[in-house]
PDB file of C-alpha atoms in Angstrom:
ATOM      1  CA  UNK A 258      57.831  15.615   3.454  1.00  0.00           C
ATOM      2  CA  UNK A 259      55.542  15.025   0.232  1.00  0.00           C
ATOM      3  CA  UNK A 260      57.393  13.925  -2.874  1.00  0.00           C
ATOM      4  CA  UNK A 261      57.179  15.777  -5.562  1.00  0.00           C
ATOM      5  CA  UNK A 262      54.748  13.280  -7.332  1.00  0.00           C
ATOM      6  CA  UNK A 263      52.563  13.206  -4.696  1.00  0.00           C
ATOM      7  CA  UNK A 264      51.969  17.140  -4.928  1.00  0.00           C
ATOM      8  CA  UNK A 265      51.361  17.044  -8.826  1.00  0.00           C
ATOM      9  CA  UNK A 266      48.892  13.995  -7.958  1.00  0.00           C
ATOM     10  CA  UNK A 267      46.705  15.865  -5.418  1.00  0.00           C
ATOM     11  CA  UNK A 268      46.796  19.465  -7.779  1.00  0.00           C
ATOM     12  CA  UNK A 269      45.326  17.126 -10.231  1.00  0.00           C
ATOM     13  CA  UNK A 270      42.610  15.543  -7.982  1.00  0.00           C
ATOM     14  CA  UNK A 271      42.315  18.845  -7.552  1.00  0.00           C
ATOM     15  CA  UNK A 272      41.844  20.152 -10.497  1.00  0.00           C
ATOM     16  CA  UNK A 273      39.548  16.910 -11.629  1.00  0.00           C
ATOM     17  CA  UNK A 274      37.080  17.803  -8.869  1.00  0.00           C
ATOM     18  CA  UNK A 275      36.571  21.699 -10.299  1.00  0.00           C
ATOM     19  CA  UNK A 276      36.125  20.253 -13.495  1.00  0.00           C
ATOM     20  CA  UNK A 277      33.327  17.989 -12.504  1.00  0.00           C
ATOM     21  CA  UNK A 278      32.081  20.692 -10.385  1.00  0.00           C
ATOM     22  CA  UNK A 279      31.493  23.158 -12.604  1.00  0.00           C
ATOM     23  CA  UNK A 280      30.482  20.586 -15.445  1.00  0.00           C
ATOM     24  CA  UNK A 281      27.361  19.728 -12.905  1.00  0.00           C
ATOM     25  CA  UNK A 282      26.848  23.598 -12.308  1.00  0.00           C
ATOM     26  CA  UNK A 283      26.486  24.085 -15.881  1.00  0.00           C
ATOM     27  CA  UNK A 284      23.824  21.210 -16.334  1.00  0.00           C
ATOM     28  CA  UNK A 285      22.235  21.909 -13.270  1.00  0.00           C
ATOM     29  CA  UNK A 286      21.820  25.647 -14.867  1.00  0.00           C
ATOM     30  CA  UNK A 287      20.693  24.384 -17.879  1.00  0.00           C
ATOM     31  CA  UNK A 288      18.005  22.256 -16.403  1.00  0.00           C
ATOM     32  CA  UNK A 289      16.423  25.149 -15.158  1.00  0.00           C
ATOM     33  CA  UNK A 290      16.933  27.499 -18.283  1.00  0.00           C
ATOM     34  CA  UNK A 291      15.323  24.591 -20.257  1.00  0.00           C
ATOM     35  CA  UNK A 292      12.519  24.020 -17.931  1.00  0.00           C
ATOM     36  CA  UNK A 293      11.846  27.330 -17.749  1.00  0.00           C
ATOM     37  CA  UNK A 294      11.967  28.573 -21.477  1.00  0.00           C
ATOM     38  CA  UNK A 295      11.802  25.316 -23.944  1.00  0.00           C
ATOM     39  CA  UNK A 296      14.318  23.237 -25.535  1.00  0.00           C
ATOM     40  CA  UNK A 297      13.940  25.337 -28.618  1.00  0.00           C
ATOM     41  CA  UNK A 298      13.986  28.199 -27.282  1.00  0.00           C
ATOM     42  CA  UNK A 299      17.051  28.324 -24.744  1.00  0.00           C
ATOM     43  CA  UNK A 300      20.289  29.608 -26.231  1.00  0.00           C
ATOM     44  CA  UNK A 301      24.121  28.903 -25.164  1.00  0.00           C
ATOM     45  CA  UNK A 302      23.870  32.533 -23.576  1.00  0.00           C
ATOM     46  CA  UNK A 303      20.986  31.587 -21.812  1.00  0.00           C
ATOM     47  CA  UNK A 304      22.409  28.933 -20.043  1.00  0.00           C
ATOM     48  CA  UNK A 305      26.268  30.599 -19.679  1.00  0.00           C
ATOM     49  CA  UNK A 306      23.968  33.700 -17.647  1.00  0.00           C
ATOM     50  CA  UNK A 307      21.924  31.177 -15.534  1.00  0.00           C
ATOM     51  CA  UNK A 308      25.391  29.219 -14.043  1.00  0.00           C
ATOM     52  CA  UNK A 309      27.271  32.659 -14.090  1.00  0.00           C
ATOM     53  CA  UNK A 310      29.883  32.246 -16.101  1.00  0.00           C
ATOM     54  CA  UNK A 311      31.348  33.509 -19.817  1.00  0.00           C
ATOM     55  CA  UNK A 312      30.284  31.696 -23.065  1.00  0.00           C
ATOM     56  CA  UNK A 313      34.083  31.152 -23.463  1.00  0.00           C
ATOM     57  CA  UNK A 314      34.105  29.158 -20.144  1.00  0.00           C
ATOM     58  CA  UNK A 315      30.679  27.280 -21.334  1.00  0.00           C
ATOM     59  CA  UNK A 316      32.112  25.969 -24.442  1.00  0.00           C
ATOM     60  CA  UNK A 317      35.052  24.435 -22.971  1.00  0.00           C
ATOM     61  CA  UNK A 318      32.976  22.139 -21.080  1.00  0.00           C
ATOM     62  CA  UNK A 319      30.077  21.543 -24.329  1.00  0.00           C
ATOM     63  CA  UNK A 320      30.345  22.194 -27.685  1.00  0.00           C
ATOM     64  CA  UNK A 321      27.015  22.507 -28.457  1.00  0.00           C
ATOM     65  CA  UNK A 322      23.392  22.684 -27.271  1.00  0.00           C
ATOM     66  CA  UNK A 323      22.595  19.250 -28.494  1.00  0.00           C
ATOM     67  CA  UNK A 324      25.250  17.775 -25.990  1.00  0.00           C
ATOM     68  CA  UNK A 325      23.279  19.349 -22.998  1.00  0.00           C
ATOM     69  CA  UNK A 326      20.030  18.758 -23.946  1.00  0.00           C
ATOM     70  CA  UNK A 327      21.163  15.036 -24.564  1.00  0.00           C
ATOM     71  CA  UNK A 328      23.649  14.928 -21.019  1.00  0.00           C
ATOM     72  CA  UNK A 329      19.824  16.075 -18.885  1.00  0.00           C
ATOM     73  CA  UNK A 330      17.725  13.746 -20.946  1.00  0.00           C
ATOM     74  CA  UNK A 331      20.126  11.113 -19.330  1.00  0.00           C
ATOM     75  CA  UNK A 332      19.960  12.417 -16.183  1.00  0.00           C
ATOM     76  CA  UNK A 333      15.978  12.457 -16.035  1.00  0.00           C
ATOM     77  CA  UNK A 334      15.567   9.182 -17.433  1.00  0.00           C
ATOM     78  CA  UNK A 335      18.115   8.027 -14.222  1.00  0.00           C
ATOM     79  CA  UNK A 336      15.775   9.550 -12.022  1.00  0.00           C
ATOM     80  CA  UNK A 337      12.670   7.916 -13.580  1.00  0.00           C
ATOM     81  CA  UNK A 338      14.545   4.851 -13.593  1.00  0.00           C
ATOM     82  CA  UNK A 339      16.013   4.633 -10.582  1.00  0.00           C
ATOM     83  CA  UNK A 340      12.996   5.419  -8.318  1.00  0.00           C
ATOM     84  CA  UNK A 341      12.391   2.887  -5.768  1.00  0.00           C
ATOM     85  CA  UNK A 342       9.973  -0.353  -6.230  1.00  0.00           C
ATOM     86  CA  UNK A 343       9.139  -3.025  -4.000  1.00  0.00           C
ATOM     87  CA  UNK A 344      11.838  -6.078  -3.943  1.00  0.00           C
ATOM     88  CA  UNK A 345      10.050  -8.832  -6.379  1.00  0.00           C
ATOM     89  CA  UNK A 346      10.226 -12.488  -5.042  1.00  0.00           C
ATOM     90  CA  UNK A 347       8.349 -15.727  -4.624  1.00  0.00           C
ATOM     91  CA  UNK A 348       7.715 -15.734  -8.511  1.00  0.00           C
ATOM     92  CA  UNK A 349       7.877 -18.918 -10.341  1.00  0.00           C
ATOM     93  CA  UNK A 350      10.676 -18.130 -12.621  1.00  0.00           C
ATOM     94  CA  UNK A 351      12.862 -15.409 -14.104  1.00  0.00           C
ATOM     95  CA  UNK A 352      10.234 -14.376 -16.792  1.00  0.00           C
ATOM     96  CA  UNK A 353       7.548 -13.851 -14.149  1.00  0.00           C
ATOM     97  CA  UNK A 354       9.939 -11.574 -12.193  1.00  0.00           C
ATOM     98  CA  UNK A 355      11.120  -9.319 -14.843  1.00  0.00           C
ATOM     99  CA  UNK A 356       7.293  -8.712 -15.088  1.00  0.00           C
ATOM    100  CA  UNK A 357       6.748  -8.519 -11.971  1.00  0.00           C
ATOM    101  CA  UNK A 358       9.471  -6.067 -11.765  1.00  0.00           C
ATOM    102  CA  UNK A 359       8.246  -3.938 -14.634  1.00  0.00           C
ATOM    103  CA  UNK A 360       5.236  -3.658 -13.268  1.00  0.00           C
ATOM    104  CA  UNK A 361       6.439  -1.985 -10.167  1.00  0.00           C
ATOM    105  CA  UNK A 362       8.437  -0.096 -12.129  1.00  0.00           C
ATOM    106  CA  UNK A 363       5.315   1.112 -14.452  1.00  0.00           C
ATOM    107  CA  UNK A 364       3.535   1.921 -11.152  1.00  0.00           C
ATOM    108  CA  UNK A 365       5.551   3.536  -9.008  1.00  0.00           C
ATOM    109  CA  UNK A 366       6.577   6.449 -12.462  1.00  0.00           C
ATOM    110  CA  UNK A 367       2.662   6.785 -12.111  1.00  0.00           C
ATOM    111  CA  UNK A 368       2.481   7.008  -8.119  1.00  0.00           C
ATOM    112  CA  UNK A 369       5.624   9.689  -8.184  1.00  0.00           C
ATOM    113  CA  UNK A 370       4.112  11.219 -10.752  1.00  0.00           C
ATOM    114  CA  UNK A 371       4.559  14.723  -8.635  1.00  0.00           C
ATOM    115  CA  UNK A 372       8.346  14.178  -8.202  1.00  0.00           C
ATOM    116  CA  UNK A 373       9.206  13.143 -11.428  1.00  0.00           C
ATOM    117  CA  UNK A 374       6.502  16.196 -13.106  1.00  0.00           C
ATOM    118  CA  UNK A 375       9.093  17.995 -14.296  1.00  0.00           C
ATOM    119  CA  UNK A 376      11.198  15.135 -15.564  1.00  0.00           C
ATOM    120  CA  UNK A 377       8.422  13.953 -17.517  1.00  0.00           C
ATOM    121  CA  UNK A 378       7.862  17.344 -19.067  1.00  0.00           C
ATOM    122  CA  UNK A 379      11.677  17.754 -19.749  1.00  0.00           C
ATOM    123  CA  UNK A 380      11.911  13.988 -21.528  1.00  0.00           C
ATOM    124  CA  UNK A 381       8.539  15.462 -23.841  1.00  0.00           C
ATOM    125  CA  UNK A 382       9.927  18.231 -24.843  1.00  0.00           C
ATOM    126  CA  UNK A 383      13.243  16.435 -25.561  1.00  0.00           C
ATOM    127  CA  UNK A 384      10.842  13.873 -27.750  1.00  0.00           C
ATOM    128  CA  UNK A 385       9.274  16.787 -29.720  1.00  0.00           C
ATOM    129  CA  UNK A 386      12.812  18.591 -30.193  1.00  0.00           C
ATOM    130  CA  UNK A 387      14.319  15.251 -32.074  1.00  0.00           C
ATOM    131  CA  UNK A 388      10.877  13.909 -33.550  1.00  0.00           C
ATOM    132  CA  UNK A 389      12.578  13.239 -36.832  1.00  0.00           C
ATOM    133  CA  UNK A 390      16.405  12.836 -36.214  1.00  0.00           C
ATOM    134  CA  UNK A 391      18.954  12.933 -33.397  1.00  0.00           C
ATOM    135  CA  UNK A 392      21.339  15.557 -34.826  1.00  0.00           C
ATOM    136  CA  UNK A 393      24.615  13.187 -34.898  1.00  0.00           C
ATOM    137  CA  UNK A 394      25.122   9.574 -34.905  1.00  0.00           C
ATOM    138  CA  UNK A 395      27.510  10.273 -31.795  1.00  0.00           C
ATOM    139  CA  UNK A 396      24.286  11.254 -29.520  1.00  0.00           C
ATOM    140  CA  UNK A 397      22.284   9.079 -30.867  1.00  0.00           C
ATOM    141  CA  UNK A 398      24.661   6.321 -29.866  1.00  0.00           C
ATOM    142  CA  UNK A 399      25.599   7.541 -26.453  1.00  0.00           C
ATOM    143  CA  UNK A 400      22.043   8.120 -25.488  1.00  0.00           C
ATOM    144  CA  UNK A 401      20.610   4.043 -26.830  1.00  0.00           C
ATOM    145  CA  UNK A 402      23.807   3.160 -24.958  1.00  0.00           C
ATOM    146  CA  UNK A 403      23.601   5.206 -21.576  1.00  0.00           C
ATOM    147  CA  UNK A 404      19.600   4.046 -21.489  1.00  0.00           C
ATOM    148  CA  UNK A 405      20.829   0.268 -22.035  1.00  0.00           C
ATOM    149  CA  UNK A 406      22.919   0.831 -19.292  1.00  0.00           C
ATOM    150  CA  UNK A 407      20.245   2.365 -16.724  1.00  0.00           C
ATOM    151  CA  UNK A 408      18.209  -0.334 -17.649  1.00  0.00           C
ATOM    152  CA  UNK A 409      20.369  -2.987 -17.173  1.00  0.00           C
ATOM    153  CA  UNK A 410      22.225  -1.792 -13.879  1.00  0.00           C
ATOM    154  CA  UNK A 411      18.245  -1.034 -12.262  1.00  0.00           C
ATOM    155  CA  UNK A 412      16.434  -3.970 -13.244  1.00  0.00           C
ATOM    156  CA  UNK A 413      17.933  -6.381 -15.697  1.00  0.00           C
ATOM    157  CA  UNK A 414      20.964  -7.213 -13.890  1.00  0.00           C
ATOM    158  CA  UNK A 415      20.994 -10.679 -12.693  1.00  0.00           C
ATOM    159  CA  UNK A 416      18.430 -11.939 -15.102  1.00  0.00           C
ATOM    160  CA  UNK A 417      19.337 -15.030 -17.576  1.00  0.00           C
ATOM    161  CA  UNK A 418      20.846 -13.750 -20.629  1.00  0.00           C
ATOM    162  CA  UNK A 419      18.873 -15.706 -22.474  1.00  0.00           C
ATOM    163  CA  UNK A 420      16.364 -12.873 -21.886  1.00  0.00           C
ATOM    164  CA  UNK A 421      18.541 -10.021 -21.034  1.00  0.00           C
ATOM    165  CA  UNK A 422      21.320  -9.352 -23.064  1.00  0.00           C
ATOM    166  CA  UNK A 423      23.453  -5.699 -23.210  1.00  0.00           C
ATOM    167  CA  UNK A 424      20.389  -4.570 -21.172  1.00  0.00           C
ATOM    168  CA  UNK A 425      17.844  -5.320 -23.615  1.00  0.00           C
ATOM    169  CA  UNK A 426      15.038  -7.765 -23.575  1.00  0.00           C
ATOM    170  CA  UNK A 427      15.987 -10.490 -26.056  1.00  0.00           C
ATOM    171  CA  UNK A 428      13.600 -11.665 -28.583  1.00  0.00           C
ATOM    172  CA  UNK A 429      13.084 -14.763 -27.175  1.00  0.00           C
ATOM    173  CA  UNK A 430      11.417 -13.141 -23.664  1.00  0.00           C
ATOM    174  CA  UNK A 431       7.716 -14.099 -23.827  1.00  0.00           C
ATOM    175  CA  UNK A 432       5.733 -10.536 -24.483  1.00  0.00           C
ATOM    176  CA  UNK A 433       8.866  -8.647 -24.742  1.00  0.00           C
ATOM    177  CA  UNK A 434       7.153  -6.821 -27.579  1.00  0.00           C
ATOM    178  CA  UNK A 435       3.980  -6.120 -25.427  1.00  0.00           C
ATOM    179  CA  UNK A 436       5.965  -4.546 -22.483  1.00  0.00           C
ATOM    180  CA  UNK A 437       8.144  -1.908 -24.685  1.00  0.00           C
ATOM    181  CA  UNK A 438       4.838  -1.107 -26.022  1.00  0.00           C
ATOM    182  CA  UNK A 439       3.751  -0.851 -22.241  1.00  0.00           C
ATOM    183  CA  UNK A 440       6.664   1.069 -21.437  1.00  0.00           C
ATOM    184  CA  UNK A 441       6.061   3.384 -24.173  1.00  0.00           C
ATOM    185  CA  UNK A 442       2.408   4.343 -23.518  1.00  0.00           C
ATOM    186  CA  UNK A 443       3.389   4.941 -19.734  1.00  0.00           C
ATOM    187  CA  UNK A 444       5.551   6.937 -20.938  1.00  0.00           C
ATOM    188  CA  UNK A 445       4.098   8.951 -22.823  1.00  0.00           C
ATOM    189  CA  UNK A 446       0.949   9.316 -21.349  1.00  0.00           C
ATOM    190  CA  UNK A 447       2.472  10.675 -18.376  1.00  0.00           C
ATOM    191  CA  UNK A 448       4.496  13.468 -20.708  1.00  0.00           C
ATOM    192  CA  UNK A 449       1.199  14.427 -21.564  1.00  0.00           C
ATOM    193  CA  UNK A 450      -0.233  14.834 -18.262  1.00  0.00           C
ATOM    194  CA  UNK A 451       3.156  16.775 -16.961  1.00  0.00           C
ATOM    195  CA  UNK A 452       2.456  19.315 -19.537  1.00  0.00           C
ATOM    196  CA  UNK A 453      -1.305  19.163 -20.178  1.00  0.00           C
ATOM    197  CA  UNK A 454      -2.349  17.975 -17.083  1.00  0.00           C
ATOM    198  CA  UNK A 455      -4.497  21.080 -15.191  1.00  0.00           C
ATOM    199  CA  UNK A 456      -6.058  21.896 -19.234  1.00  0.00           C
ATOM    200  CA  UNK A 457      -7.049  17.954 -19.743  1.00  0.00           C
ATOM    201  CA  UNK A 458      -8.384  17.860 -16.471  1.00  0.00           C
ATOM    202  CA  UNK A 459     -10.713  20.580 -17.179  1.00  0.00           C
ATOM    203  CA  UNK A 460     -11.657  19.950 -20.528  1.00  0.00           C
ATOM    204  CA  UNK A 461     -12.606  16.549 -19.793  1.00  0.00           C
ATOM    205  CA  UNK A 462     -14.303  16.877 -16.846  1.00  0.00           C
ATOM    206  CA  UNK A 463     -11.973  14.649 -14.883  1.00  0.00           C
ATOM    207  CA  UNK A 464      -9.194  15.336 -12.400  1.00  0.00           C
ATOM    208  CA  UNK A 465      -5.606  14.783 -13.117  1.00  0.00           C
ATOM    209  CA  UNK A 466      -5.068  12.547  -9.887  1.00  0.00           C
ATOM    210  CA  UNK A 467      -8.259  10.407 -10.704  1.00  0.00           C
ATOM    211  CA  UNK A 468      -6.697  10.157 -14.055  1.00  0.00           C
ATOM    212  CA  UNK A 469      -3.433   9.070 -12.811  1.00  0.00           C
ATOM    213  CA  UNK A 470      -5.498   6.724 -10.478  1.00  0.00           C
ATOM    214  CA  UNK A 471      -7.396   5.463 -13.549  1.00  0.00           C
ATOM    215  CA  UNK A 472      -4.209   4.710 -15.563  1.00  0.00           C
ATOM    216  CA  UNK A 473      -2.228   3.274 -12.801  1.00  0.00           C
ATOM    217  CA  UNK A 474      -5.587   0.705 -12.374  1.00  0.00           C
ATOM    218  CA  UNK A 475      -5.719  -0.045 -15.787  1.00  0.00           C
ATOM    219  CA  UNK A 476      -1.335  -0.885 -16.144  1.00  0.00           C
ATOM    220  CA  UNK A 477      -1.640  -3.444 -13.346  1.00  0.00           C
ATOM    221  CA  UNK A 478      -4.854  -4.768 -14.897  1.00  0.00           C
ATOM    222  CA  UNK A 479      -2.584  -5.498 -18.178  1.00  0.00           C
ATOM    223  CA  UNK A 480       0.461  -6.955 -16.027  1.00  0.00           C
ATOM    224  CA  UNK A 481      -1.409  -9.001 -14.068  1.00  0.00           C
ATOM    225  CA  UNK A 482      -2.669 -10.806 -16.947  1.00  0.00           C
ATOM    226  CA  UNK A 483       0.525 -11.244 -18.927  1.00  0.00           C
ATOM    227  CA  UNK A 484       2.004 -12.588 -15.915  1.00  0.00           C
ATOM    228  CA  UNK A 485      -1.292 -14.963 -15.000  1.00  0.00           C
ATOM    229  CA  UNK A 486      -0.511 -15.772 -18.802  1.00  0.00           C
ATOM    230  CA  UNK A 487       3.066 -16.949 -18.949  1.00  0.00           C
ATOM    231  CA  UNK A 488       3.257 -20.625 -19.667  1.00  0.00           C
ATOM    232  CA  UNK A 489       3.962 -22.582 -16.255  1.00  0.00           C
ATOM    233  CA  UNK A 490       7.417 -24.688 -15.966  1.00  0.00           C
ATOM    234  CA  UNK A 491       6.605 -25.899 -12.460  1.00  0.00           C
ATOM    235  CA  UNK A 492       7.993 -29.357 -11.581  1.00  0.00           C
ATOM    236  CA  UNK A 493       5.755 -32.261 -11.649  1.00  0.00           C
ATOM    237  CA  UNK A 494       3.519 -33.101  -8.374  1.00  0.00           C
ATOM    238  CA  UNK A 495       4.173 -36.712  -6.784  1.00  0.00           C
ATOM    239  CA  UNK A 496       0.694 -37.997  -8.045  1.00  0.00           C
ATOM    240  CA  UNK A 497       1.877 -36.297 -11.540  1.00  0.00           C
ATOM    241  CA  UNK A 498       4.911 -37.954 -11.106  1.00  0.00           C
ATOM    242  CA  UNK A 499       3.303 -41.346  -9.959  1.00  0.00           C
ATOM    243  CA  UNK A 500       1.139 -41.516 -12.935  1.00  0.00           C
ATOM    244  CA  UNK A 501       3.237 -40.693 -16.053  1.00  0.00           C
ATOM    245  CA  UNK A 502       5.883 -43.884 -14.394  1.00  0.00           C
ATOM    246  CA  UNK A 503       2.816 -46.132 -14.495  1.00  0.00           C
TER     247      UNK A 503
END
């Protein structure tokens, strides 16, 4: 017979597994409302009629439309983030395998460009919504925080922490500065294309997968010679070795 304890346990397991359940129907609904109609544009009502339930129930589980649009801007940069790259190894030292890494990374959100089209379109619009200012410090916090922690969990973990630290690139990481800027144009470039891409194509006389193709050419090009660039820390050869004892 099942104590009494053990009954109020599984109603709350329960009860926990609802919750979460119709927390992910609501986001799920409101990826779709947002995709389909803008950031600006989608209401609380809107997104309460796409996962079919009251505005009373919607508010229980967010407070606001900021908390949404901030809760899917996570989950799209997880599914940039987390898309699969090669396994780096064979490089000299840690430094030339987080750039390796990055690199793969860089390439392979150009290569799934198709799968990730709409969360590359979502992330834009989420840039252009909060050009200026995130609307509290509580977002803004959460979101450096939660990106810190995709980062760090996909491809920082195990690094030093002389170059990694809270899932950051430290100062001290040779060209940290030039891959954020890296980053950033990929980035961004590819928000462009996810929106623009058919009207570029045809205003510039060039189409949108020989632009991808271009772009993707031209990121390796730049990796490839920060890595060739890093400063070598290979041990001495024996002849090296043989000359500096005599």
């Amino acid at each position: 017979m099942h104590s009494k304890g053990s009954k109020l346990a599984a109603v709350r397991k329960k009860g926990a597994t609802q919750v979460d359940a119709q927390r992910t129907n609501i986001l799920d609904a409101a990826e779709r409302r947002f995709l389909q109609l803008g950031l600006e544009h989608t209401t609380m009502a809107d997104i309460a009629e796409q996962a079919g339930i009251t505005r009373m129930t919607l508010y229980r589980y967010f407070r606001d439309r900021d908390t949404i649009a901030f809760e899917i801007a996570g989950r799209m940069l997880q599914r940039v983030i987390s898309i699969n790259i090669p396994a780096s190894g064979g490089e000299r030292d840690w430094e030339a395998r987080l750039l390796v890494r990055l690199k793969d990374l860089a390439l392979a959100m150009i290569r799934d460009f198709d799968a990730l089209r709409d969360a590359y379109r979502y992330l834009g619009m989420f840039d252009r919504l909060y050009a200026d200012r995130y609307p509290t410090e509580e977002l803004a916090t959460w979101y450096k925080q939660h990106m810190q922690a995709i980062w760090y969990e996909r491809h920082l973990e195990g690094l030093p922490v002389s170059g990694v630290s809270e899932g950051v690139l430290a100062p001290e990481f040779p060209y940290g500065k030039h891959v954020l800027m890296t980053m950033n144009a990929v980035m961004s470039f590819l928000q462009r294309m996810a929106a623009r891409g058919e009207l570029m194509a045809a205003e510039q006389g060039v189409p949108l997968q020989d632009q991808l193709n271009l772009f993707d050419e031209m990121i390796g090009m730049y990796f490839d010679r920060l890595i060739a660039s890093l400063p070598r820390t290979d041990p001495p050869t024996d002849d090296e070795d043989g000359r500096s004892r005599g």
